[in-house]
Amino acid sequence: IQSGKSVLEQSSLDDFLETAALAQRNFDALRGEAYVMQGDVQVVAEKITSTRDAEAAAHSRRVLVPVPRRPAWDKGTTAEELGVSEGQAFVQWRRDLAALEEDEGLVMTPYEKNLDFWRQLWRCLERSDLVVQILDARDPDFYRSRDLERYVSEFGSKKFLLLVNKSDYLTPDLHAKWSAYFAEQGIEALFFSAMSELRRQQDSGSEVRWKPDETQESEDEDESEEDEGGEVTVIPEEEEEHGTAESTDVPVPDSDEDFMCDCEQLLREIRTRLCTAGEAEAAESSTTVQDERKRIVGFVGYPNVGKSTVINALWGSKKVSMSRTPGKTKHLQTLDLPGTDITLCDCPGLVFPSVAASKAHLAINGTVPYDELRDYSPAVRLIIEKVGIRTLLKKYSCAAQMKDSAERVGEASIDECTTFLAAFACKRNHYLRLHVPDNSWAARRILKDYFSGNLLHCELPPGCVREEEEELLEAEVVDDDDFDDMGDFVKESGKPQKLTKRA
C-alpha cells in the first residue's frame, strides 16, 4: 500500500499479502501437491429492503463498530518494535471486524485499510488536549463515529466536541430537530459554517488570501469527455439551465441564521473547554495568554467534511490546503494561532468502519472519490429516491428529454435512473459515438452537484419522518368500504378498468 494513498477496497490477493506483511508472517509455496477442498456450497441471496428500513437498521447497529486502538508503548519502545506491534494490532482489529460482521450479521461498508492513516489519527489524539469531530450538517449521523468519542474518553484528561459544519444548508426547523436529537443523547454540538465565515472575512476587507475554490466547478462545466471511450461526437454545448432547487424535500439554505456560531464564538467555546473555570475568565480578558505549553486542538472526521476549511476560517486566511476531492490532506498538519496559546492540528480524513445502509451512501456523501467509482447507478438511484425525480427534472430542465426517452422505450420497460441520465446528457449535449448519450458524464455531474450542495438534500435525525411521507402513509390507509361498488366499474367482458381511490 502506498503510504500517501487511501485504500478502501482491495482485491483478495492484495488483502492477503498486506495482512501477511503486517502480521510479520512468511509463507512457503507448495509444489507438486494438490488438495481437494470439499464442502457444501452455500448461496446467499441478497436481501432486497427499502432504503428507509436499511438506514434504520444501520443506525441501530452503528454503535457496535469499533475503531482501532494504538497498542501501549513507552519511552523504551523502539520505532521498529512499535511498528510491529501496531501492525499486529491492526491485523487483529480487522479480524475482529470480520468476526463481528459474521456473528452479528452486519454488512460492513468499505473503510480505511491503510495503517499509515490510522497512525496519523493515533498521533493526533495523543497530542491533542481537545478533539473536535467535524460532521457534515446534511447528514450528521452518517459522519459521526460513536466509538471515536469513546476512544477519546479513554484518555481521561482529553475533552471532546462535536462541530456540525456546513450548517448554512440547514433550515431553522432542521437545526431545531438535530439540536434536540443531540440533547437527548447528552451531547452538546456546535453548528458552524466555515465557508460562510471565509466569505464574510473576505467581504469585510480583512487580509484574507483565500479565494473560493472554483476550479472544480469550472471543470464540471467545461470538462470534455473526448479522452474517455475513444471517439466522441462533439456538439457545441448550449448555455446551462440550472432551474431552481425549491422543493418541499429540498430545503433552501440561509447563511444568516442565528443558530450558527461565528469564529469568535467557536474560539470562545474551544478556550472554555481547554481551560478551567478560572483560566477561562483570564482567557476572555486577555488576547495573549502566556503559557509554557501550547494547547492543541485536533480536528478529525471523514474526508471532505471541512476540517481544513474550519482551520482556515479560524486562522483568517488560507494556511491549509483545501479541495473538493476527498482525502486532500495526507499528513498531520499543525498551525499556531497568533496571539493565543492554541495550536490547531489537522488530521487526514478517515473513512471509519461503519454499518451504513449501502455502499451507495458512501458515494453520495463524498467519502469515496466519485471518479473512481465503477458503477454510478446505485448512487444515482439513491439520489433520485431521496431528492425526487420531479425535483431533478425541474432543476436540470430536462423533463421534455425524459418524456421523449419514455416514449421511445415504452413506459413499462423504462428504468428511471438510466432514462434520467440519458435525458440529462442530451440536455447538456454530451454524447458518445453514434450519438449515444453519455450517461457516465451525467452521473458524475449529478454526484458532484449533490455533494457540493448545488443539489441540496438534508437528512432528518433518526426516528423523524418528513411531513410529506406522513401524508403518503396516511393516504395508503385504505377503507374496504371505498370499493364496495367495484362491480359497477367492471366492463361486461370481465376486464377491469384502472381504478383510483375515491376522495
Coordinates of C-alpha atoms in Angstrom, one line a residue:
I1 CA 0.0 0.0 0.0
Q2 CA 1.3 3.4 -0.9
S3 CA 1.8 5.5 2.3
G4 CA 0.0 8.5 1.0
K5 CA -2.9 6.9 -0.7
S6 CA -6.2 6.0 1.0
V7 CA -7.3 2.4 0.5
L8 CA -10.9 1.5 1.0
E9 CA -11.2 -1.7 -1.0
Q10 CA -8.6 -4.3 -2.1
S11 CA -8.5 -7.5 -4.1
S12 CA -8.4 -10.7 -2.2
L13 CA -4.7 -11.2 -3.2
D14 CA -3.7 -7.7 -2.2
D15 CA -5.6 -8.0 1.1
F16 CA -3.9 -11.3 1.9
L17 CA -0.4 -10.0 1.1
E18 CA -0.9 -6.8 3.1
T19 CA -2.2 -8.7 6.1
A20 CA 0.7 -11.2 5.9
A21 CA 3.2 -8.3 5.8
L22 CA 1.6 -6.5 8.8
A23 CA 1.5 -9.7 10.8
Q24 CA 5.2 -10.4 10.1
R25 CA 4.3 -13.9 8.6
N26 CA 6.2 -15.8 5.9
F27 CA 4.7 -18.4 3.6
D28 CA 6.3 -21.1 1.5
A29 CA 5.0 -22.2 -1.8
L30 CA 3.8 -25.8 -2.1
R31 CA 4.6 -27.5 -5.4
G32 CA 3.6 -30.9 -6.6
E33 CA 0.8 -31.4 -4.1
A34 CA -2.9 -31.0 -4.8
Y35 CA -5.5 -30.5 -2.2
V36 CA -9.2 -31.2 -2.8
M37 CA -11.4 -28.9 -0.8
Q38 CA -14.9 -30.4 -0.2
G39 CA -17.8 -28.9 1.4
D40 CA -21.4 -27.8 0.9
V41 CA -21.7 -24.8 -1.4
Q42 CA -24.0 -22.2 0.2
V43 CA -25.5 -19.5 -2.0
V44 CA -26.6 -16.4 -0.1
A45 CA -29.3 -14.4 -1.8
E46 CA -29.1 -10.7 -1.5
K47 CA -31.9 -9.3 0.6
I48 CA -33.9 -6.5 -1.0
T49 CA -35.0 -3.9 1.5
S50 CA -36.3 -0.4 1.3
T51 CA -33.9 2.5 1.8
R52 CA -35.7 3.6 4.9
D53 CA -35.5 0.1 6.5
A54 CA -31.9 -0.2 5.6
E55 CA -31.0 3.2 7.1
A56 CA -32.9 2.4 10.3
A57 CA -31.1 -0.9 10.7
A58 CA -27.7 0.7 10.0
H59 CA -28.4 3.4 12.6
S60 CA -29.3 0.8 15.3
R61 CA -26.1 -1.2 14.8
R62 CA -23.7 1.6 14.1
V63 CA -22.6 1.9 17.7
L64 CA -21.2 -1.6 17.6
V65 CA -18.4 -0.9 15.2
P66 CA -15.1 0.0 16.9
V67 CA -12.1 2.0 15.7
P68 CA -8.6 0.6 16.1
R69 CA -6.6 1.4 19.3
R70 CA -2.9 2.1 19.3
P71 CA -1.0 -0.6 21.3
A72 CA 0.6 0.5 24.6
W73 CA 4.2 1.9 24.3
D74 CA 6.7 3.7 26.5
K75 CA 10.0 5.6 26.1
G76 CA 11.9 2.3 26.0
T77 CA 10.0 1.1 22.9
T78 CA 12.0 1.3 19.7
A79 CA 10.4 2.5 16.5
E80 CA 10.8 -1.0 15.0
E81 CA 9.1 -2.6 17.9
L82 CA 6.3 -0.1 17.9
G83 CA 5.8 -0.6 14.1
V84 CA 5.5 -4.3 14.5
S85 CA 3.0 -4.1 17.4
E86 CA 0.9 -1.5 15.5
G87 CA 0.8 -3.8 12.5
Q88 CA -0.2 -6.8 14.6
A89 CA -2.9 -4.8 16.5
F90 CA -4.2 -3.5 13.2
V91 CA -4.5 -7.1 11.7
Q92 CA -6.3 -8.3 14.9
W93 CA -8.7 -5.3 14.7
R94 CA -9.6 -6.3 11.1
R95 CA -10.1 -9.9 12.2
D96 CA -12.4 -8.7 15.0
L97 CA -14.4 -6.6 12.5
A98 CA -14.8 -9.7 10.2
A99 CA -15.9 -11.8 13.2
L100 CA -18.3 -9.0 14.3
E101 CA -19.7 -8.9 10.7
E102 CA -20.2 -12.7 10.7
D103 CA -21.6 -13.0 14.3
E104 CA -24.0 -10.1 14.2
G105 CA -25.0 -10.5 10.5
L106 CA -23.8 -7.0 9.7
V107 CA -22.7 -5.7 6.3
M108 CA -19.6 -3.6 6.6
T109 CA -19.1 -0.7 4.3
P110 CA -15.6 -0.1 2.9
Y111 CA -13.3 1.5 5.5
E112 CA -9.7 2.8 5.6
K113 CA -7.3 -0.1 5.3
N114 CA -4.1 1.9 5.1
L115 CA -2.4 1.7 8.5
D116 CA -0.5 4.9 8.0
F117 CA -3.8 6.9 8.0
W118 CA -4.8 5.3 11.4
R119 CA -1.3 6.2 12.7
Q120 CA -2.0 9.8 11.9
L121 CA -5.2 9.6 13.9
W122 CA -3.5 8.0 16.8
R123 CA -0.8 10.7 16.9
C124 CA -3.5 13.4 16.6
L125 CA -5.5 12.0 19.5
E126 CA -2.4 11.6 21.7
R127 CA -1.1 15.1 21.3
S128 CA -4.5 16.9 21.4
D129 CA -6.0 18.4 24.5
L130 CA -9.3 18.9 22.8
V131 CA -10.6 16.6 20.0
V132 CA -13.1 18.2 17.6
Q133 CA -15.1 15.7 15.4
I134 CA -16.4 17.5 12.4
L135 CA -19.7 16.4 10.9
D136 CA -21.5 17.4 7.7
A137 CA -24.8 19.1 8.5
R138 CA -26.6 17.5 5.6
D139 CA -26.3 14.1 7.4
P140 CA -24.6 14.4 10.8
D141 CA -25.4 10.9 11.9
F142 CA -23.7 9.3 8.9
Y143 CA -20.4 11.2 9.6
R144 CA -20.4 10.6 13.4
S145 CA -18.2 7.8 14.9
R146 CA -19.5 7.0 18.3
D147 CA -16.6 4.7 19.2
L148 CA -14.2 7.6 18.4
E149 CA -16.0 9.5 21.2
R150 CA -15.5 6.5 23.5
Y151 CA -11.8 6.3 22.4
V152 CA -11.2 9.9 23.4
S153 CA -12.8 9.4 26.8
E154 CA -10.4 6.5 27.5
F155 CA -7.5 9.0 27.6
G156 CA -9.2 10.6 30.7
S157 CA -8.0 14.2 30.6
K158 CA -8.9 15.0 27.0
K159 CA -12.0 16.9 26.0
F160 CA -14.3 16.2 23.1
L161 CA -16.5 18.4 20.9
L162 CA -18.9 17.8 18.0
L163 CA -18.8 20.5 15.4
V164 CA -21.6 20.4 12.7
N165 CA -20.0 22.1 9.7
K166 CA -21.9 23.4 6.6
S167 CA -24.8 24.4 8.8
D168 CA -25.8 27.1 6.4
Y169 CA -27.5 24.3 4.5
L170 CA -30.0 23.7 7.4
T171 CA -33.3 25.4 7.9
P172 CA -34.2 26.6 11.4
D173 CA -36.6 23.6 11.7
L174 CA -33.9 21.1 10.8
H175 CA -31.5 22.7 13.2
A176 CA -34.0 22.5 16.0
K177 CA -34.6 18.8 15.3
W178 CA -30.9 18.0 15.2
S179 CA -30.2 20.0 18.4
A180 CA -33.0 18.2 20.2
Y181 CA -31.6 14.9 18.9
F182 CA -28.1 15.6 20.3
A183 CA -29.5 17.0 23.5
E184 CA -31.5 13.7 24.1
Q185 CA -28.2 11.9 23.9
G186 CA -26.5 14.3 26.3
I187 CA -24.1 15.7 23.7
E188 CA -23.6 19.4 23.1
A189 CA -23.0 20.1 19.4
L190 CA -22.0 23.4 17.9
F191 CA -23.3 24.5 14.5
F192 CA -20.9 26.3 12.2
S193 CA -20.3 27.2 8.6
A194 CA -16.6 27.6 7.6
M195 CA -17.3 28.7 4.1
S196 CA -19.7 31.4 5.2
E197 CA -17.1 32.7 7.7
L198 CA -14.4 32.8 5.0
R199 CA -16.8 34.7 2.7
R200 CA -17.6 37.1 5.5
Q201 CA -13.9 37.7 6.2
Q202 CA -13.3 38.3 2.5
D203 CA -16.2 40.8 2.3
S204 CA -15.1 42.6 5.4
G205 CA -11.9 43.6 3.7
S206 CA -9.6 41.8 6.1
E207 CA -6.3 40.4 4.7
V208 CA -7.6 37.0 3.6
R209 CA -5.7 35.3 0.9
W210 CA -8.3 32.6 0.5
K211 CA -10.5 32.6 -2.6
P212 CA -13.4 30.3 -3.4
D213 CA -12.2 27.1 -5.0
E214 CA -14.0 27.4 -8.3
T215 CA -11.6 25.2 -10.3
Q216 CA -13.6 22.1 -9.7
E217 CA -16.8 23.8 -10.7
S218 CA -15.3 25.2 -13.9
E219 CA -14.1 21.7 -14.7
D220 CA -17.6 20.4 -14.3
E221 CA -18.9 23.0 -16.8
D222 CA -16.2 22.7 -19.4
E223 CA -14.7 19.2 -18.9
S224 CA -14.5 17.3 -22.2
E225 CA -15.0 13.6 -22.5
E226 CA -13.1 13.2 -25.7
D227 CA -10.3 11.2 -23.9
E228 CA -12.8 8.7 -22.5
G229 CA -14.3 6.0 -24.5
G230 CA -12.5 6.6 -27.8
E231 CA -14.2 8.7 -30.4
V232 CA -16.8 11.1 -29.3
T233 CA -19.4 13.1 -31.2
V234 CA -18.6 16.7 -30.3
I235 CA -21.6 19.0 -30.3
P236 CA -21.4 22.7 -29.1
E237 CA -22.7 22.8 -25.6
E238 CA -25.6 25.2 -25.0
E239 CA -25.9 27.5 -22.1
E240 CA -26.7 25.5 -18.9
E241 CA -30.0 26.0 -17.3
H242 CA -30.0 25.1 -13.6
G243 CA -33.5 26.0 -12.7
T244 CA -34.4 26.2 -9.1
A245 CA -34.0 23.8 -6.2
E246 CA -37.2 24.8 -4.4
S247 CA -38.9 21.7 -3.1
T248 CA -40.7 20.5 0.0
D249 CA -38.0 17.9 0.3
V250 CA -35.0 20.1 -0.5
P251 CA -34.5 22.9 2.0
V252 CA -33.1 26.2 0.8
P253 CA -30.1 27.3 2.8
D254 CA -30.0 30.5 4.7
S255 CA -26.5 31.6 5.8
D256 CA -27.8 34.3 8.1
E257 CA -29.5 32.1 10.7
D258 CA -28.8 32.9 14.3
F259 CA -28.2 29.2 15.3
M260 CA -24.8 29.2 13.8
C261 CA -21.8 30.3 15.8
D262 CA -19.1 32.5 14.2
C263 CA -15.3 32.2 14.5
E264 CA -15.1 34.3 17.7
Q265 CA -17.8 32.2 19.4
L266 CA -16.2 29.0 18.3
L267 CA -12.8 30.1 19.6
R268 CA -14.5 31.1 22.9
E269 CA -16.1 27.6 23.2
I270 CA -12.7 26.0 22.4
R271 CA -11.0 28.0 25.1
T272 CA -13.7 27.2 27.6
R273 CA -13.2 23.5 27.1
L274 CA -9.4 23.8 27.2
C275 CA -9.2 25.9 30.4
T276 CA -10.5 25.5 33.9
A277 CA -13.1 28.0 35.1
G278 CA -10.6 30.5 36.4
E279 CA -8.4 30.2 33.3
A280 CA -11.4 30.7 31.0
E281 CA -12.0 34.1 32.7
A282 CA -8.4 35.1 32.2
A283 CA -8.5 33.9 28.6
E284 CA -11.6 36.1 28.0
S285 CA -9.9 39.2 29.4
S286 CA -6.7 38.9 27.5
T287 CA -6.0 38.3 23.8
T288 CA -2.5 36.9 24.6
V289 CA -2.1 34.1 27.0
Q290 CA 1.3 33.3 28.4
D291 CA 1.8 29.6 28.8
E292 CA 4.9 27.3 28.5
R293 CA 3.0 24.7 26.5
K294 CA 0.7 25.2 23.6
R295 CA -2.7 23.7 23.9
I296 CA -3.5 21.6 20.9
V297 CA -6.9 21.2 19.3
G298 CA -7.2 18.2 16.9
F299 CA -9.7 18.2 14.1
V300 CA -10.8 14.7 12.9
G301 CA -13.6 13.3 10.8
Y302 CA -14.5 11.8 7.4
P303 CA -12.8 13.0 4.2
N304 CA -14.2 16.3 2.9
V305 CA -16.3 17.3 5.9
G306 CA -14.4 20.6 6.0
K307 CA -11.6 20.1 8.6
S308 CA -9.1 22.2 6.6
T309 CA -11.7 24.8 5.8
V310 CA -12.6 25.2 9.5
I311 CA -8.9 25.7 10.3
N312 CA -8.7 28.3 7.5
A313 CA -11.7 30.1 8.9
L314 CA -10.3 30.2 12.4
W315 CA -6.9 31.4 11.1
G316 CA -8.5 34.0 8.8
S317 CA -6.6 33.1 5.7
K318 CA -5.7 30.0 3.7
K319 CA -3.0 28.1 5.5
V320 CA -4.1 24.6 4.9
S321 CA -4.7 23.0 1.5
M322 CA -8.4 22.7 0.6
S323 CA -10.1 20.7 -2.2
R324 CA -13.4 19.1 -3.1
T325 CA -11.5 15.8 -3.7
P326 CA -11.9 13.5 -0.7
G327 CA -8.6 12.8 1.1
K328 CA -6.7 16.0 0.1
T329 CA -4.9 16.2 3.5
K330 CA -2.4 13.3 3.5
H331 CA -0.4 14.0 6.6
L332 CA -0.8 15.6 10.0
Q333 CA -0.6 19.4 9.9
T334 CA -0.3 21.9 12.7
L335 CA -0.8 25.6 12.8
D336 CA -0.3 28.0 15.7
L337 CA -3.0 30.7 16.1
P338 CA -1.2 34.0 16.6
G339 CA -1.9 35.8 19.8
T340 CA -3.2 32.7 21.5
D341 CA -1.8 29.6 23.2
I342 CA -3.7 27.3 20.8
T343 CA -2.3 25.1 18.1
L344 CA -4.7 23.6 15.5
C345 CA -4.0 20.1 14.3
D346 CA -5.5 18.9 11.0
C347 CA -5.8 15.1 10.8
P348 CA -6.2 13.4 7.4
G349 CA -9.7 12.4 6.7
L350 CA -10.6 8.8 7.6
V351 CA -13.4 6.6 6.4
F352 CA -14.4 5.0 9.7
P353 CA -15.8 1.4 9.8
S354 CA -19.5 1.7 9.8
V355 CA -22.7 -0.1 9.2
A356 CA -24.1 2.2 6.5
A357 CA -27.3 1.2 4.7
S358 CA -25.3 0.6 1.4
K359 CA -22.1 1.5 -0.4
A360 CA -24.1 4.0 -2.4
H361 CA -24.5 6.1 0.8
L362 CA -20.7 6.4 1.0
A363 CA -20.6 7.6 -2.7
I364 CA -23.3 10.3 -2.4
N365 CA -21.8 11.6 0.9
G366 CA -18.4 12.2 -0.8
T367 CA -16.3 9.8 1.3
V368 CA -15.3 7.9 -1.9
P369 CA -13.9 9.8 -4.9
Y370 CA -16.7 9.5 -7.5
D371 CA -14.2 9.5 -10.3
E372 CA -13.0 6.1 -9.0
L373 CA -16.5 4.5 -8.9
R374 CA -17.0 1.6 -11.3
D375 CA -20.8 1.7 -11.3
Y376 CA -22.7 5.0 -10.8
S377 CA -26.2 3.6 -11.0
P378 CA -26.7 2.7 -7.3
A379 CA -25.6 6.1 -6.1
V380 CA -27.7 8.0 -8.7
R381 CA -30.8 5.8 -7.9
L382 CA -30.3 6.7 -4.2
I383 CA -30.2 10.4 -5.0
I384 CA -33.3 10.1 -7.1
E385 CA -35.1 8.3 -4.2
K386 CA -34.0 11.0 -1.7
V387 CA -34.5 14.1 -3.8
G388 CA -37.3 13.0 -6.1
I389 CA -37.4 12.7 -9.8
R390 CA -39.7 15.8 -10.2
T391 CA -37.2 18.0 -8.4
L392 CA -34.4 16.7 -10.6
L393 CA -36.3 17.3 -13.8
K394 CA -37.3 20.8 -12.7
K395 CA -33.8 21.7 -11.6
Y396 CA -32.0 20.5 -14.7
S397 CA -34.8 21.4 -17.1
C398 CA -34.8 18.0 -18.8
A399 CA -38.5 17.0 -18.5
A400 CA -39.0 17.1 -22.2
Q401 CA -36.0 14.8 -22.9
M402 CA -37.2 12.5 -20.2
K403 CA -40.6 12.2 -21.8
D404 CA -39.1 11.6 -25.2
S405 CA -37.0 8.7 -23.8
A406 CA -40.0 7.2 -22.1
E407 CA -42.0 7.3 -25.4
R408 CA -39.1 5.6 -27.3
V409 CA -38.6 2.6 -25.0
G410 CA -42.1 2.3 -23.6
E411 CA -43.1 3.2 -20.0
A412 CA -43.5 -0.5 -19.0
S413 CA -39.8 -1.2 -19.5
I414 CA -38.4 2.1 -18.5
D415 CA -35.6 2.4 -16.0
E416 CA -36.0 5.7 -14.3
C417 CA -32.3 6.1 -13.4
T418 CA -31.0 5.3 -16.8
T419 CA -33.6 7.3 -18.6
F420 CA -33.0 10.4 -16.4
L421 CA -29.2 10.2 -17.0
A422 CA -29.8 9.9 -20.8
A423 CA -32.2 12.9 -20.7
F424 CA -29.7 15.0 -18.7
A425 CA -26.8 14.1 -21.0
C426 CA -29.0 15.0 -24.1
K427 CA -30.0 18.3 -22.5
R428 CA -26.3 19.3 -22.0
N429 CA -25.2 17.8 -25.4
H430 CA -22.9 15.2 -24.0
Y431 CA -22.8 12.2 -26.4
L432 CA -20.5 9.3 -27.1
R433 CA -20.2 7.6 -30.5
L434 CA -23.2 7.3 -32.8
H435 CA -25.0 10.0 -30.8
V436 CA -25.4 7.8 -27.7
P437 CA -26.0 9.9 -24.5
D438 CA -23.0 9.9 -22.2
N439 CA -24.7 8.6 -19.0
S440 CA -21.3 8.3 -17.2
W441 CA -20.7 12.0 -17.5
A442 CA -24.3 12.7 -16.4
A443 CA -23.9 10.5 -13.3
R444 CA -20.6 12.1 -12.3
R445 CA -22.2 15.6 -12.7
I446 CA -25.2 14.6 -10.5
L447 CA -22.9 13.2 -7.8
K448 CA -20.7 16.3 -7.8
D449 CA -23.8 18.6 -7.6
Y450 CA -25.2 16.6 -4.8
F451 CA -22.0 16.6 -2.7
S452 CA -21.2 20.3 -3.4
G453 CA -24.7 21.4 -2.3
N454 CA -25.8 22.6 -5.7
L455 CA -28.4 19.8 -5.5
L456 CA -29.4 20.1 -1.9
H457 CA -30.8 17.5 0.4
C458 CA -30.6 17.3 4.2
E459 CA -31.4 14.3 6.3
L460 CA -33.6 14.3 9.3
P461 CA -32.5 12.8 12.7
P462 CA -33.1 9.1 13.1
G463 CA -36.7 8.4 14.0
C464 CA -38.1 11.6 12.4
V465 CA -40.4 11.4 9.4
R466 CA -40.9 14.1 6.8
E467 CA -44.4 15.7 6.6
E468 CA -44.7 14.5 3.0
E469 CA -44.0 10.9 4.0
E470 CA -46.6 11.1 6.8
E471 CA -49.2 12.3 4.3
L472 CA -48.3 9.4 2.0
L473 CA -48.6 6.9 4.8
E474 CA -52.0 8.3 5.8
A475 CA -53.1 8.1 2.2
E476 CA -52.1 4.5 2.0
V477 CA -54.6 3.5 4.6
V478 CA -57.5 2.1 2.5
D479 CA -61.0 1.5 3.8
D480 CA -62.7 -1.6 2.3
D481 CA -66.0 0.4 2.1
D482 CA -64.4 2.6 -0.6
F483 CA -64.5 -0.3 -3.1
D484 CA -67.9 -1.9 -2.2
D485 CA -69.3 -0.9 -5.6
M486 CA -66.3 -2.2 -7.6
G487 CA -68.7 -4.3 -9.8
D488 CA -70.2 -1.1 -11.2
F489 CA -66.8 -0.3 -12.7
V490 CA -66.2 -3.6 -14.4
K491 CA -67.0 -4.0 -18.0
E492 CA -69.3 -6.7 -19.3
S493 CA -66.2 -8.5 -20.8
G494 CA -64.9 -9.0 -17.3
K495 CA -61.8 -6.9 -17.9
P496 CA -61.4 -4.4 -15.0
Q497 CA -60.6 -0.8 -15.7
K498 CA -57.8 1.2 -13.9
L499 CA -59.3 2.2 -10.6
T500 CA -58.4 5.0 -8.3
K501 CA -59.5 5.5 -4.7
R502 CA -62.3 8.0 -4.4
A503 CA -61.9 11.0 -2.2

